[in-house]
PDB file of C-alpha atoms in Angstrom:
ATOM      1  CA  UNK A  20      26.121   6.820  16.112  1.00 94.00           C
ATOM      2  CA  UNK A  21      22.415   6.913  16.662  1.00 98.00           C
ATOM      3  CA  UNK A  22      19.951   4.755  14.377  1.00 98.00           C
ATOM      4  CA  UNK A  23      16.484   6.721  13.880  1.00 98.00           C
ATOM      5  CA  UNK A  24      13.435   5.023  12.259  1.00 97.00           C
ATOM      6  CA  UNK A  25      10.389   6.054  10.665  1.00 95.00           C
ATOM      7  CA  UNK A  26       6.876   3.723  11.499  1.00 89.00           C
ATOM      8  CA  UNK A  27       3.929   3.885   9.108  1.00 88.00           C
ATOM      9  CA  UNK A  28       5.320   6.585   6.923  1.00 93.00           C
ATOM     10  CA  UNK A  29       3.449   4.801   3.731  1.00 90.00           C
ATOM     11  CA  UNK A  30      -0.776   4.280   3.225  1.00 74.00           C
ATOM     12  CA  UNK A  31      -0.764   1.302   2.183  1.00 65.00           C
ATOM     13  CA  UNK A  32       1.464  -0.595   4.680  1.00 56.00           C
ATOM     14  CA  UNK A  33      -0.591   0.841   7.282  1.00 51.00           C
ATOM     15  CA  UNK A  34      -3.423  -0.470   5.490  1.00 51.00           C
ATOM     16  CA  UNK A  35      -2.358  -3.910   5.781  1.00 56.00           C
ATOM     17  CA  UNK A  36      -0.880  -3.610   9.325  1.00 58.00           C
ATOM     18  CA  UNK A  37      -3.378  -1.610  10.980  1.00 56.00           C
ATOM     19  CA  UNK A  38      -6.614  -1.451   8.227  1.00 52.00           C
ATOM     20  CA  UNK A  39      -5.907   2.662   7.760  1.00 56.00           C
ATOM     21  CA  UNK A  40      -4.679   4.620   5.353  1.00 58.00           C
ATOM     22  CA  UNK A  41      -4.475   7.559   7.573  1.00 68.00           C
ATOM     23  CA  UNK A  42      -1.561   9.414   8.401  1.00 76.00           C
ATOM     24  CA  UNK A  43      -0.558  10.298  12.036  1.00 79.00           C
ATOM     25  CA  UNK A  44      -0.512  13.034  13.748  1.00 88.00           C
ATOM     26  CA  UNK A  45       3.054  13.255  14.002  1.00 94.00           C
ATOM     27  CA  UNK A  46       5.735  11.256  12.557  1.00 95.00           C
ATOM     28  CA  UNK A  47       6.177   8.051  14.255  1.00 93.00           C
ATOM     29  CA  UNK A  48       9.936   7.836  15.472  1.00 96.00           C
ATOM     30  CA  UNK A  49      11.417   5.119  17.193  1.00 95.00           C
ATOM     31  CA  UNK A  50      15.460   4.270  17.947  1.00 96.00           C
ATOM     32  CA  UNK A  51      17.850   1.302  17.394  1.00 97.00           C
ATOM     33  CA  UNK A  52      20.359   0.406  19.428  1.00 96.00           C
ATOM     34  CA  UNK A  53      24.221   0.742  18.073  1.00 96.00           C
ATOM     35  CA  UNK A  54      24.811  -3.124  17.986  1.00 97.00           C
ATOM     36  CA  UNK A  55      21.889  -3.602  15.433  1.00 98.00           C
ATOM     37  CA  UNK A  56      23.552  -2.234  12.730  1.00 98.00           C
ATOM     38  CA  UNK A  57      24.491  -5.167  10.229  1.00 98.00           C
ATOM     39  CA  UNK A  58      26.658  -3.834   7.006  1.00 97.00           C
ATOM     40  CA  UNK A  59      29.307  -5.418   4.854  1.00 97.00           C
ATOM     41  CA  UNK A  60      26.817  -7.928   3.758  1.00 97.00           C
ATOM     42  CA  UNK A  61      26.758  -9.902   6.560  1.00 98.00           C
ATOM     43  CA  UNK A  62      24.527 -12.588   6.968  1.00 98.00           C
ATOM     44  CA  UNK A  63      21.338 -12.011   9.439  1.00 98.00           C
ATOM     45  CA  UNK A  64      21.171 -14.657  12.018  1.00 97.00           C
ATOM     46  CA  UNK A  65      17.386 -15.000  12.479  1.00 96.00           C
ATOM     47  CA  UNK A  66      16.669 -14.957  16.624  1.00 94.00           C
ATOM     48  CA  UNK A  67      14.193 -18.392  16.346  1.00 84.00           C
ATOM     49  CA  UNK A  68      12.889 -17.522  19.998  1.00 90.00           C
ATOM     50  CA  UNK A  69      11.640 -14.037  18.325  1.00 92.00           C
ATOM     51  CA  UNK A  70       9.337 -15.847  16.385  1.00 93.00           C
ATOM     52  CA  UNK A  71       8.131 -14.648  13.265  1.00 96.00           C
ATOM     53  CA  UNK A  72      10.715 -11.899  12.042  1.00 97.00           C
ATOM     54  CA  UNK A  73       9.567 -10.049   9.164  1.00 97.00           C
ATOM     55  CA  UNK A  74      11.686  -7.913   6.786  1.00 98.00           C
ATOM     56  CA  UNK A  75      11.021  -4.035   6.315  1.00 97.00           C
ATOM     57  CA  UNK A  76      12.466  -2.804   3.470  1.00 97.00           C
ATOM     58  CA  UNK A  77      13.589   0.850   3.382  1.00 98.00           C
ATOM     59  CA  UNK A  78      15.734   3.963   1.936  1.00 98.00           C
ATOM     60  CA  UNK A  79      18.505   4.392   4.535  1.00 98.00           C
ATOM     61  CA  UNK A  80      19.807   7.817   4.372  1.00 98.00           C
ATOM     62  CA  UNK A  81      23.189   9.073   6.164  1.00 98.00           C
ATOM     63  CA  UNK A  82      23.540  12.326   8.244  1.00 98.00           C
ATOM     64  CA  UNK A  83      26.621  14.089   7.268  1.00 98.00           C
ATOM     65  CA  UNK A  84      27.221  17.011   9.751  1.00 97.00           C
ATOM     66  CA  UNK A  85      25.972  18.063  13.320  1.00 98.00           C
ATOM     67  CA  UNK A  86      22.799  19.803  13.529  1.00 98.00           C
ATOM     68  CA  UNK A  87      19.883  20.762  16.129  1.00 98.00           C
ATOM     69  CA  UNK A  88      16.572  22.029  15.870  1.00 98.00           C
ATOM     70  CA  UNK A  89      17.051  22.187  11.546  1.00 98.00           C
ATOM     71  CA  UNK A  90      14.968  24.023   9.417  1.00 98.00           C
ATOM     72  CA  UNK A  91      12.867  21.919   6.884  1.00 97.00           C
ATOM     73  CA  UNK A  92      14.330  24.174   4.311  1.00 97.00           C
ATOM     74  CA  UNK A  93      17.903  23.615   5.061  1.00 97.00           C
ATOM     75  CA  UNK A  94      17.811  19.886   5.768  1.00 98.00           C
ATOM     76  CA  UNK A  95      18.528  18.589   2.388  1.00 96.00           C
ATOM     77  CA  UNK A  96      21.962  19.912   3.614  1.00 97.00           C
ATOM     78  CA  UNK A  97      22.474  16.981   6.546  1.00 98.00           C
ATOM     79  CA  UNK A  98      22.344  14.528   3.903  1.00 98.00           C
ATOM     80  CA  UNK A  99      24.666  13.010   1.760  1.00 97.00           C
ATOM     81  CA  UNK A 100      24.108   9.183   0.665  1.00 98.00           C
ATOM     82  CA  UNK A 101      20.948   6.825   0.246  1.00 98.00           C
ATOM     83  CA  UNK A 102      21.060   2.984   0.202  1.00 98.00           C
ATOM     84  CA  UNK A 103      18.161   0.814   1.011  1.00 98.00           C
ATOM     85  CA  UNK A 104      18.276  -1.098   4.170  1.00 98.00           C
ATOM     86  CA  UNK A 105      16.286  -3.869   6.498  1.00 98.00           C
ATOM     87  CA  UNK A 106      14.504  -3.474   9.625  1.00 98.00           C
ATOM     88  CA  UNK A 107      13.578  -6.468  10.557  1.00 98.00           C
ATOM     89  CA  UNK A 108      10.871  -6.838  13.188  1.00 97.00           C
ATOM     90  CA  UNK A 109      10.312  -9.598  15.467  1.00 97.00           C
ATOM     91  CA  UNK A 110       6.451  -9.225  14.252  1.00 95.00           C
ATOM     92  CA  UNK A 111       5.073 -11.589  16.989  1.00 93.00           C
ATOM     93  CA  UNK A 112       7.012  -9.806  19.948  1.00 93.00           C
ATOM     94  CA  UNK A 113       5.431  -6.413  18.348  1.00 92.00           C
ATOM     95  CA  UNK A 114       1.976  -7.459  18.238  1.00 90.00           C
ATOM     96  CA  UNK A 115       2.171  -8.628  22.066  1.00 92.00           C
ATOM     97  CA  UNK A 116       3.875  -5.081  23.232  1.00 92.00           C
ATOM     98  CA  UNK A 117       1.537  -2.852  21.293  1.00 87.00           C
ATOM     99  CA  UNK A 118      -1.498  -5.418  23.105  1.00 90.00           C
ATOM    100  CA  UNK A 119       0.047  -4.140  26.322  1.00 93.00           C
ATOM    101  CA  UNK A 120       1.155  -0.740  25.192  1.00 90.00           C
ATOM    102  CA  UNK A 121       4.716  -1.194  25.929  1.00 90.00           C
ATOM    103  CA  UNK A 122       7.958   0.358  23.912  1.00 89.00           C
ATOM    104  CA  UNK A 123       9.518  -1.236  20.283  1.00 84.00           C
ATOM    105  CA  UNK A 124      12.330  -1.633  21.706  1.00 91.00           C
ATOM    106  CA  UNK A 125      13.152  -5.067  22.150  1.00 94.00           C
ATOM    107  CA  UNK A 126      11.576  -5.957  18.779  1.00 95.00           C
ATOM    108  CA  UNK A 127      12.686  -3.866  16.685  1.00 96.00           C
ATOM    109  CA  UNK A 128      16.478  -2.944  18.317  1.00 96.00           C
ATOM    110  CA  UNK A 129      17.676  -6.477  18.854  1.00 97.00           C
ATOM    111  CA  UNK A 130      21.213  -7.192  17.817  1.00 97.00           C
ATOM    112  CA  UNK A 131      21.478  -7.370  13.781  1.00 97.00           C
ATOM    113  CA  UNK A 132      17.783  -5.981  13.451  1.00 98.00           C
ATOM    114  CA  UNK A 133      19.110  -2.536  11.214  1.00 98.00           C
ATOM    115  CA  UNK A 134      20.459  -3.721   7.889  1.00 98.00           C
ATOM    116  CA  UNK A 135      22.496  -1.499   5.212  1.00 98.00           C
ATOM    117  CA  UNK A 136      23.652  -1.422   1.616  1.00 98.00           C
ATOM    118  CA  UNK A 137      26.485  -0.415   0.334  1.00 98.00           C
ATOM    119  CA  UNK A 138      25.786   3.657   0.021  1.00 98.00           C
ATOM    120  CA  UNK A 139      24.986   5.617  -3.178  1.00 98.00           C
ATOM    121  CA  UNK A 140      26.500   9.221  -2.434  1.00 97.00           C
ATOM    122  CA  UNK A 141      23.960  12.155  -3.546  1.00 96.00           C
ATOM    123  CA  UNK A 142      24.573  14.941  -6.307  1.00 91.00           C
ATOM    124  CA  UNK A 143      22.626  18.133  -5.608  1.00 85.00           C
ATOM    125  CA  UNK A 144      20.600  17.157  -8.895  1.00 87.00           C
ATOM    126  CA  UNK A 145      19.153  14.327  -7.039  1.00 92.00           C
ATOM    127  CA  UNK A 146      15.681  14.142  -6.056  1.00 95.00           C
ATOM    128  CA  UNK A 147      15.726  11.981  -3.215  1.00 97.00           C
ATOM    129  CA  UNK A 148      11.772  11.957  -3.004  1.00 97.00           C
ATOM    130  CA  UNK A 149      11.156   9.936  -6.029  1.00 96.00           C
ATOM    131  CA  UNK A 150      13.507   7.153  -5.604  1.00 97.00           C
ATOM    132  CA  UNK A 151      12.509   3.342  -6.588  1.00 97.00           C
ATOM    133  CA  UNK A 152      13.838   0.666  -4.748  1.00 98.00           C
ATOM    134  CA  UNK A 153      12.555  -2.918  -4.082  1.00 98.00           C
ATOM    135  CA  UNK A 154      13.726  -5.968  -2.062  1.00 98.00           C
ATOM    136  CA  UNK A 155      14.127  -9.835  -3.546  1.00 98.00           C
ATOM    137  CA  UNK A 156      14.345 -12.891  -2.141  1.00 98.00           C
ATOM    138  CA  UNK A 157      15.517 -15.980  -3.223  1.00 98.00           C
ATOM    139  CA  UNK A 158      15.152 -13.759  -6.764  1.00 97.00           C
ATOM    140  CA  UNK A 159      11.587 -12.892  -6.347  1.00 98.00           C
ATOM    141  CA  UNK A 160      10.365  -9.397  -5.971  1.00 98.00           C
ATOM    142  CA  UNK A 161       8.782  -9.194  -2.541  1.00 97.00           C
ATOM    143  CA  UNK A 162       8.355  -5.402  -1.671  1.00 97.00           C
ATOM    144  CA  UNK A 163       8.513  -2.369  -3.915  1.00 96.00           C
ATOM    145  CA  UNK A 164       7.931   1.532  -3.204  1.00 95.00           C
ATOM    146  CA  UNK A 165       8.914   4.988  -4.093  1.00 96.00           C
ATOM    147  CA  UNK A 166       9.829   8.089  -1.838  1.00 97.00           C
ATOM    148  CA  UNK A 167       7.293  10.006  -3.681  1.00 95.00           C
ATOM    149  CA  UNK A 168       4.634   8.161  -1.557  1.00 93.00           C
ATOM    150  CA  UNK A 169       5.918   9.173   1.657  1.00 95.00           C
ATOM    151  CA  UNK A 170       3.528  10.802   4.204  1.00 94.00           C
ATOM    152  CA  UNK A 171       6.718  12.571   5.419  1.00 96.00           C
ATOM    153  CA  UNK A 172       9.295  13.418   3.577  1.00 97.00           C
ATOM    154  CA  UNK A 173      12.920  13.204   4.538  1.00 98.00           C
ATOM    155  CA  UNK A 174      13.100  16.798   5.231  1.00 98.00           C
ATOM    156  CA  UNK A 175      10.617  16.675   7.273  1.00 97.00           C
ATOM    157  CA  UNK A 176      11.343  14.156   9.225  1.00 98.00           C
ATOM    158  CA  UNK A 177      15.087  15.212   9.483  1.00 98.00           C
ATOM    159  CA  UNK A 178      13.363  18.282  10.803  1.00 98.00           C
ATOM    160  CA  UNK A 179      11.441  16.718  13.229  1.00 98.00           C
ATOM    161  CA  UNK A 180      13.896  14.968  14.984  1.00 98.00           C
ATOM    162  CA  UNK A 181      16.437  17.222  15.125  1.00 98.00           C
ATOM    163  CA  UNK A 182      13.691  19.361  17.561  1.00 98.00           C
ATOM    164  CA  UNK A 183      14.636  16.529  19.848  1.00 98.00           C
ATOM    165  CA  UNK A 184      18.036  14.949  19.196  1.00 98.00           C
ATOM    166  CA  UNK A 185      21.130  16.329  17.679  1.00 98.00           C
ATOM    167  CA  UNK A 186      21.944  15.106  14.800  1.00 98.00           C
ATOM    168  CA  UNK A 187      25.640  14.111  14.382  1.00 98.00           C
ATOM    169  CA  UNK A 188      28.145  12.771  11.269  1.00 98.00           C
ATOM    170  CA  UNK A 189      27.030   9.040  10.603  1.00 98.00           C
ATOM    171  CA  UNK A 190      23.736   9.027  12.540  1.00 98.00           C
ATOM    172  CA  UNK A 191      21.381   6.905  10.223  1.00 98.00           C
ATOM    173  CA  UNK A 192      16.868   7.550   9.328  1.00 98.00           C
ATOM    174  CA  UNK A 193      15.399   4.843   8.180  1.00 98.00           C
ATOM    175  CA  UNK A 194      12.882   6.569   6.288  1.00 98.00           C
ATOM    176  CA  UNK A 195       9.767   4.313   6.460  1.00 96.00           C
ATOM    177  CA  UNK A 196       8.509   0.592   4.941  1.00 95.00           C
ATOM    178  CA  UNK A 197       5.737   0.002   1.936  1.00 94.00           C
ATOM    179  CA  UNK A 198       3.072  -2.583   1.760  1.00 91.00           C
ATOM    180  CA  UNK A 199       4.569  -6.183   1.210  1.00 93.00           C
ATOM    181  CA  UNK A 200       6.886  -6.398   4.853  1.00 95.00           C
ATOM    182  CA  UNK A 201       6.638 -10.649   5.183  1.00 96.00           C
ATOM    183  CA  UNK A 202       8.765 -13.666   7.166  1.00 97.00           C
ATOM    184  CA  UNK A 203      12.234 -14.584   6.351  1.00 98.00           C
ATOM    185  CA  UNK A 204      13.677 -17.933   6.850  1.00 97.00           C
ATOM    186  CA  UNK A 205      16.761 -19.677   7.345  1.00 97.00           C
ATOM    187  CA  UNK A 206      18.502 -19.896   4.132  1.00 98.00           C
ATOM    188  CA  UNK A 207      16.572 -16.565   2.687  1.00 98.00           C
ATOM    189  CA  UNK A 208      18.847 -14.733  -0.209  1.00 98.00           C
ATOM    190  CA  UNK A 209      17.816 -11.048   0.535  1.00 98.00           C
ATOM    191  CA  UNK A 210      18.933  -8.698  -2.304  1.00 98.00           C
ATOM    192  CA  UNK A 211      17.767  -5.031  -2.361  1.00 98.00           C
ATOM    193  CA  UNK A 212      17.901  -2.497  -5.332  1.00 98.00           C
ATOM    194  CA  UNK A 213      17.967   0.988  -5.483  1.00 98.00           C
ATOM    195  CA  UNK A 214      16.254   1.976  -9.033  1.00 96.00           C
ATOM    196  CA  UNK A 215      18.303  -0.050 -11.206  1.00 95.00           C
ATOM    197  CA  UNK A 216      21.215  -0.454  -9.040  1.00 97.00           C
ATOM    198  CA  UNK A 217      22.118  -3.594  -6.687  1.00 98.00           C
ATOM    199  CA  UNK A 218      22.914  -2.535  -3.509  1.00 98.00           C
ATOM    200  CA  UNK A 219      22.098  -5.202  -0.810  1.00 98.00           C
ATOM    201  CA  UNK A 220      22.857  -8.800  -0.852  1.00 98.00           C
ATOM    202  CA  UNK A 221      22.723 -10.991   2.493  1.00 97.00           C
ATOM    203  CA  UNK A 222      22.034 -14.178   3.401  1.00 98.00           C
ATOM    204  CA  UNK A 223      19.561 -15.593   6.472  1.00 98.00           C
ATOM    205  CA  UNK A 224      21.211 -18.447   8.833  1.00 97.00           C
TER     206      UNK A 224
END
């Protein structure tokens, strides 16, 4: 299973990351490792010599047959299920890697860094580029977005990568983050909705 991730794939977070609202050049795609997947809602056992770790809220979406070098018109059919996930970032680690213009890897990759709700499967009616979701915590809305303000769209991007990976059954794209990423802390109750429908709930320790 290979864990694929979108960076600044929405204006307005890279407005208050970067001061921008442009788009790049190219989608920005960066990789997890395996062992960062957290599911089942599991609680996320925050790394305190990271630093800061800041949630990323995001629509997860799940790759449901092999496929290379996929036409943007035919990618809706490597799809099958949303949710909304987490990527949490150790933000301090990031900020000192970009200063020396080193990989994401160990700050975005780390062990338990790639959360996922439980999955909403997909009927062909479905547009998946103008779903609402939103992340709580401790019952306070913290981050909200909509697909339809992508800069890429899932196709897209399920496009792109597949010009340099193949795509296989369970593979996961995290599809991008809106304004409003912050800290978590110990004790944190992290619950994420997709429209109307609760689909994350975990815990910080």
């Amino acid at each position: 299973m290979k864990i694929f991730a979108v960076g600044m794939n929405y204006a307005l977070h890279n407005k208050e990351l970067h001061g921008t609202l442009n788009k790049t050049e190219e989608p920005v795609i960066f990789t997890k490792a395996d062992s960062a997947l957290l599911k089942d809602h599991k609680p996320f056992f925050l790394p305190e010599e990271m630093g800061r770790v800041d949630y990323e809220t995001e629509v997860v979406v799940r790759i449901c047959r092999l496929g290379k070098g996929i036409p943007e018109r035919f990618a809706h059919r490597y799809y099958d299920a949303v949710t909304v996930g987490i990527d949490f970032t150790a933000r301090d680690l990031q900020t000192r890697l970009r200063s020396q213009g080193l990989p994401w890897e160990l700050c975005k990759g780390f062990d338990g860094s790639a959360v996922i709700g439980d999955w909403v499967p997909l009927a062909p009616s479905d547009d998946v580029q103008n779903l609402h979701f939103h992340l709580e915590v401790n019952g306070q809305t913290v981050q909200q977005g909509c697909t339809a303000d992508m800069l890429y769209r899932i196709d897209e991007l399920i496009a792109y990568i597949s010009r340099f990976f193949t795509l296989k059954t369970g593979d996961l794209l995290y599809t991008g983050t809106p304004a409003g990423v912050g800290p978590v802390h110990i004790n944190d109750l992290l619950t994420g909705y997709l429209e109307d429908r609760k689909v994350l709930e975990m815990r910080v320790k």
